[in-house]
C-alpha cells in the first residue's frame, strides 16, 4: 500500500499544496480548513484535487505466456488494460517503446516514455489450470512495488473475465492503496416494448450482459446485498408491487410479507445485510419500514406520515440514514438525513432562495463522506447528478451536464457513479468519475432504470475457488 | 295520407277475403297429392304476431338494458387525467367521477382497482408514489360521496406503463391518469337509478 504518487520527488507535495489552495478557494475558507481536509482524507488527500493531467502515468508491457498460456495472455492483458483506464486513476500509455524485448523489464526504456508505473504479466499454463503472474513496477525507483499470482479459470467460462478484473483491482490497490471497481457488476431493470421490465446484470466494463429475471411483469429498483450474493427488488408479479429477495447463487426467491396495504417500493439493505428497509405508500399514510430477512421476522416501522418517505440509504456504519421525502408539502421531494435510531430529519438538498427544489434517489457513498442523488435543474424533467459532500460542509457538486441523468449508484471506490442517462440519441447507463468528471457509456440503446452497483466481488471469487 | 292508409287497409282486407273465398269455392276432383291450402288461421296468426312483438319488445328492452350496462361499464372504466406533478382532481375529472359515483351507488357488488400513472418527467421511483397519490385522490373523492373505502384498492405504475409512447405535451397529458379496473361484480353493473 502506498500513496498515489507522481513522477519526481517534489511533485506530490506541489500538487498537494496546490490542491489545498484550490480547495480553500472553492470553499471560501482559510488554509486551516484545507488542513482539515488533509486529515479527513488520510492518504487520499489528492483524491478530490487531481485530474487526468495529474494522474500517474502507467505503462503496460505486453503480457507473455508459458506452458500454453500464450493464447490467453493477450486477452487477459486487454481486459486489465481497459480496467486500468476505466479506473480513472492513471494516464495509461498507448504507445510502446520501439526497441522493446519481450521478456525483460528495461526501466530505462520506460523512463524515457515518462512512465511512473509499469505493469507486466505472464500467463502460465492453459485450460483450467492457468495462472496470471502480475507485477507492478515503480519505473522511477526501478523496483517492484508488488506482485501477485491470480488463478484463471477456463477462458470459455463465465468467470474468466471476472478473474482478470480481480487482478486489475489488485494493481489499483498496489498503486493507490484504494479499491478498484473492475471486479464488480451492475444490476438494473430494462423496459421492453411490451411494457414489461426485468432485472439485467452486466460487468463493470459493459461485458457479460444478461437477463436475471423473467416474470412477464415489472421488476425494478434493485439493491445489492453487502456480501454481493443477493439482491432485493420490487416486482408487480402478483398485481401489486411487493419486495422480493433473489439469491444470485441459487436463484431462490423470497417475498417480504405484506401485512399492510399499499405499494411496497424502493427496497435497500441495511449495512449488515440482514434487513431490508423500504417504503410503503398508500392509504393517505406512508412510511419507511424494515423487515429482517436473515431471521424472517420483525416487520418494523421507521417513519410514518401523511407524506412519502422513500429511497432509504445508510451510512456505512449504519448510524445515519438518508431518504427522500415530500414532507414540506410542496409537491416535490427533497433529501433528508437522520439518525437511524430516531431523531429529527435534517434537509440535505439545497433550499436556495426559498425554493426547496426537486431532489430524489439518494445513495450514501460506501466511504461515508458523500451522498449522491439527482435534482431538477433548469426545467421540468431535466435532472442532473449531484453530490453532497458531508465533510465539506455539505458542499454540493454537480457531476453531469449533458442530457437528462437520474438514479445514481456508487461504485465500491466511492468515486465512480453509475446512472441512467438520456441523450438525444437514446437512453442507457453511464458511469461518471466524480473526481475527473470522465463519463463513459456502460450500456446503450436500452430503456434502463434504477441501477445498483455491487460491492467488490473479488472476495466472493476467492471464496468460490 | 289518410286515403292512402285506408286504401292500404282495404287492399289487405281484400286479399284476405279473396283467399277465404277461394278456400270456400267447390273444387273439381283433383289428384290426391294436391292437398287444399289451409290458408292462414287468423287467430293463430295473431298469436304468432303478438308473440313476435312481445319477443321483440323483450329483446329491445334487454338490448336497451345491456346497452345501458355497457355504457355504465364504459363510464366506470373511463380514465381521469391530472395536471403535471399534481394529484388534485380537476373539474373535468370531477364530472367523470360524479357519473361513476351514481353507477357505483347502483352497483353495490362492484369493486374497483384504481391504478395511478404519471408522465415520464419526474424521477422513476418518486413517480410511483405520485401515481399512488393520484389513485388515493380518486378513492378519497368516492369516499366523500358515501362510497365504502374498502370497495377500492389503489396501486401505481408510476411512469412505467405509458398510454402514449411519445415525449411531448400531448402524450404527457394522456399519461398522467388513473385507470379503473373492475375486480369484482363485473356482471352486476347497473346503470344509475333515475
XYZ file of C-alpha atoms in Angstrom, chain B:
194
model
C -102.277 10.415 -46.258
C -105.463 9.037 -44.700
C -106.717 7.880 -48.062
C -103.563 6.107 -48.754
C -103.620 4.363 -45.405
C -107.293 3.421 -45.860
C -106.547 2.095 -49.270
C -103.792 0.011 -47.813
C -106.123 -1.404 -45.152
C -108.741 -2.309 -47.756
C -106.210 -3.846 -50.017
C -105.036 -6.098 -47.241
C -108.611 -6.986 -46.230
C -109.455 -7.713 -49.845
C -106.535 -10.040 -50.223
C -107.512 -11.923 -47.086
C -111.187 -12.130 -48.239
C -110.150 -13.372 -51.660
C -108.079 -16.032 -50.068
C -111.057 -17.071 -47.910
C -113.406 -17.183 -50.947
C -111.110 -19.377 -52.859
C -110.986 -21.802 -49.989
C -114.802 -21.989 -49.897
C -115.324 -22.452 -53.638
C -116.181 -26.026 -54.711
C -113.346 -27.834 -56.249
C -113.233 -30.215 -59.113
C -111.842 -33.674 -58.401
C -108.174 -33.357 -58.271
C -105.236 -35.685 -57.955
C -104.815 -36.682 -54.288
C -101.388 -35.237 -53.998
C -102.757 -31.716 -54.360
C -103.961 -31.032 -50.788
C -106.104 -27.952 -50.378
C -104.132 -24.998 -48.974
C -105.406 -24.493 -45.424
C -104.583 -20.759 -45.649
C -103.831 -18.573 -42.676
C -105.703 -19.110 -39.459
C -106.484 -15.588 -38.275
C -106.265 -16.406 -34.556
C -103.017 -18.242 -34.623
C -101.619 -15.633 -36.999
C -102.477 -13.010 -34.418
C -100.939 -15.056 -31.635
C -97.728 -15.512 -33.584
C -97.638 -11.852 -34.404
C -98.257 -10.941 -30.760
C -95.573 -13.258 -29.502
C -93.145 -11.914 -32.062
C -93.941 -8.405 -30.963
C -93.566 -9.402 -27.322
C -90.289 -11.112 -28.017
C -89.120 -8.125 -29.987
C -90.132 -5.839 -27.190
C -88.357 -8.018 -24.638
C -85.290 -8.173 -26.842
C -85.440 -4.439 -27.315
C -85.669 -3.925 -23.541
C -82.875 -6.407 -22.971
C -80.724 -4.701 -25.591
C -81.502 -1.373 -24.014
C -80.528 -2.695 -20.601
C -77.379 -4.255 -21.971
C -76.533 -1.058 -23.760
C -77.118 0.859 -20.550
C -74.953 -1.632 -18.663
C -72.247 -1.406 -21.289
C -72.477 2.360 -21.131
C -72.263 2.177 -17.346
C -69.254 -0.094 -17.572
C -67.593 2.211 -20.101
C -68.239 5.155 -17.806
C -66.840 3.197 -14.844
C -63.707 2.382 -16.823
C -63.226 5.834 -18.266
C -59.834 7.232 -17.218
C -59.391 10.561 -15.494
C -56.426 12.835 -16.100
C -54.251 15.089 -13.938
C -52.118 18.205 -14.121
C -48.327 18.000 -14.050
C -46.960 16.879 -10.659
C -50.492 17.153 -9.214
C -52.806 14.654 -7.614
C -55.759 17.056 -7.221
C -58.993 16.177 -9.050
C -59.524 18.552 -11.999
C -63.044 19.890 -12.856
C -63.108 17.653 -15.959
C -62.163 14.629 -13.883
C -64.807 15.549 -11.309
C -67.573 15.341 -13.954
C -66.473 11.852 -14.901
C -66.088 10.770 -11.273
C -69.600 12.001 -10.378
C -71.059 9.765 -13.100
C -69.048 6.878 -11.690
C -70.416 7.593 -8.205
C -74.060 7.127 -9.345
C -73.167 3.883 -11.097
C -71.241 2.587 -8.069
C -74.176 3.507 -5.816
C -76.490 1.410 -8.031
C -73.958 -1.446 -8.217
C -73.030 -2.334 -4.648
C -71.200 -5.538 -5.629
C -68.740 -3.828 -7.903
C -65.165 -3.403 -6.690
C -62.557 -1.365 -8.498
C -58.776 -1.146 -8.518
C -57.547 2.403 -9.053
C -54.248 2.409 -10.940
C -52.286 5.662 -10.905
C -49.876 6.647 -13.688
C -47.548 9.574 -14.323
C -45.767 11.110 -17.269
C -42.083 10.355 -17.747
C -40.647 13.625 -16.479
C -40.332 13.006 -12.769
C -37.934 10.551 -11.219
C -38.819 6.888 -11.768
C -39.260 5.920 -8.115
C -40.863 9.147 -6.919
C -43.346 8.824 -9.785
C -44.530 5.550 -8.279
C -45.533 7.483 -5.179
C -47.103 10.256 -7.267
C -49.190 7.713 -9.198
C -50.344 6.203 -5.921
C -51.314 9.634 -4.607
C -53.469 10.173 -7.721
C -55.226 6.848 -7.118
C -55.734 7.792 -3.446
C -57.235 11.141 -4.532
C -59.834 9.285 -6.561
C -60.576 6.962 -3.657
C -60.981 9.929 -1.326
C -63.388 11.521 -3.819
C -65.548 8.361 -3.830
C -65.485 8.059 -0.047
C -66.559 11.669 0.270
C -69.680 10.713 -1.731
C -70.518 7.984 0.755
C -68.994 5.001 -1.035
C -67.212 2.486 1.167
C -63.434 2.830 1.086
C -62.847 -0.919 1.017
C -64.535 -1.265 -2.364
C -61.390 0.308 -3.790
C -57.823 -0.848 -3.962
C -55.104 1.562 -5.080
C -51.784 0.979 -6.748
C -49.393 2.817 -9.009
C -47.377 2.028 -12.087
C -45.505 5.324 -11.953
C -44.218 6.158 -15.415
C -43.700 2.519 -16.399
C -46.928 1.933 -18.385
C -47.470 4.996 -20.590
C -50.671 5.190 -22.636
C -48.916 7.142 -25.371
C -45.284 6.325 -26.016
C -44.088 9.762 -27.071
C -42.312 12.642 -25.377
C -44.444 15.720 -25.966
C -47.039 17.734 -24.064
C -49.993 15.902 -25.646
C -48.583 12.484 -24.765
C -47.672 13.558 -21.233
C -51.220 14.869 -20.646
C -52.618 11.460 -21.705
C -50.178 9.569 -19.496
C -50.964 11.458 -16.249
C -54.009 9.389 -15.368
C -55.868 6.988 -13.127
C -57.234 3.823 -14.736
C -60.202 1.909 -13.322
C -60.033 -1.892 -13.308
C -63.184 -3.739 -12.194
C -62.002 -6.520 -9.894
C -65.376 -7.891 -8.736
C -69.056 -7.716 -9.741
C -68.364 -7.011 -13.413
C -71.629 -8.817 -14.291
C -73.609 -6.781 -11.783
C -73.034 -3.309 -13.078
C -76.287 -1.381 -13.015
C -76.904 1.898 -14.749
C -77.567 4.761 -12.360
C -81.090 4.705 -10.933
C -83.123 7.736 -12.019
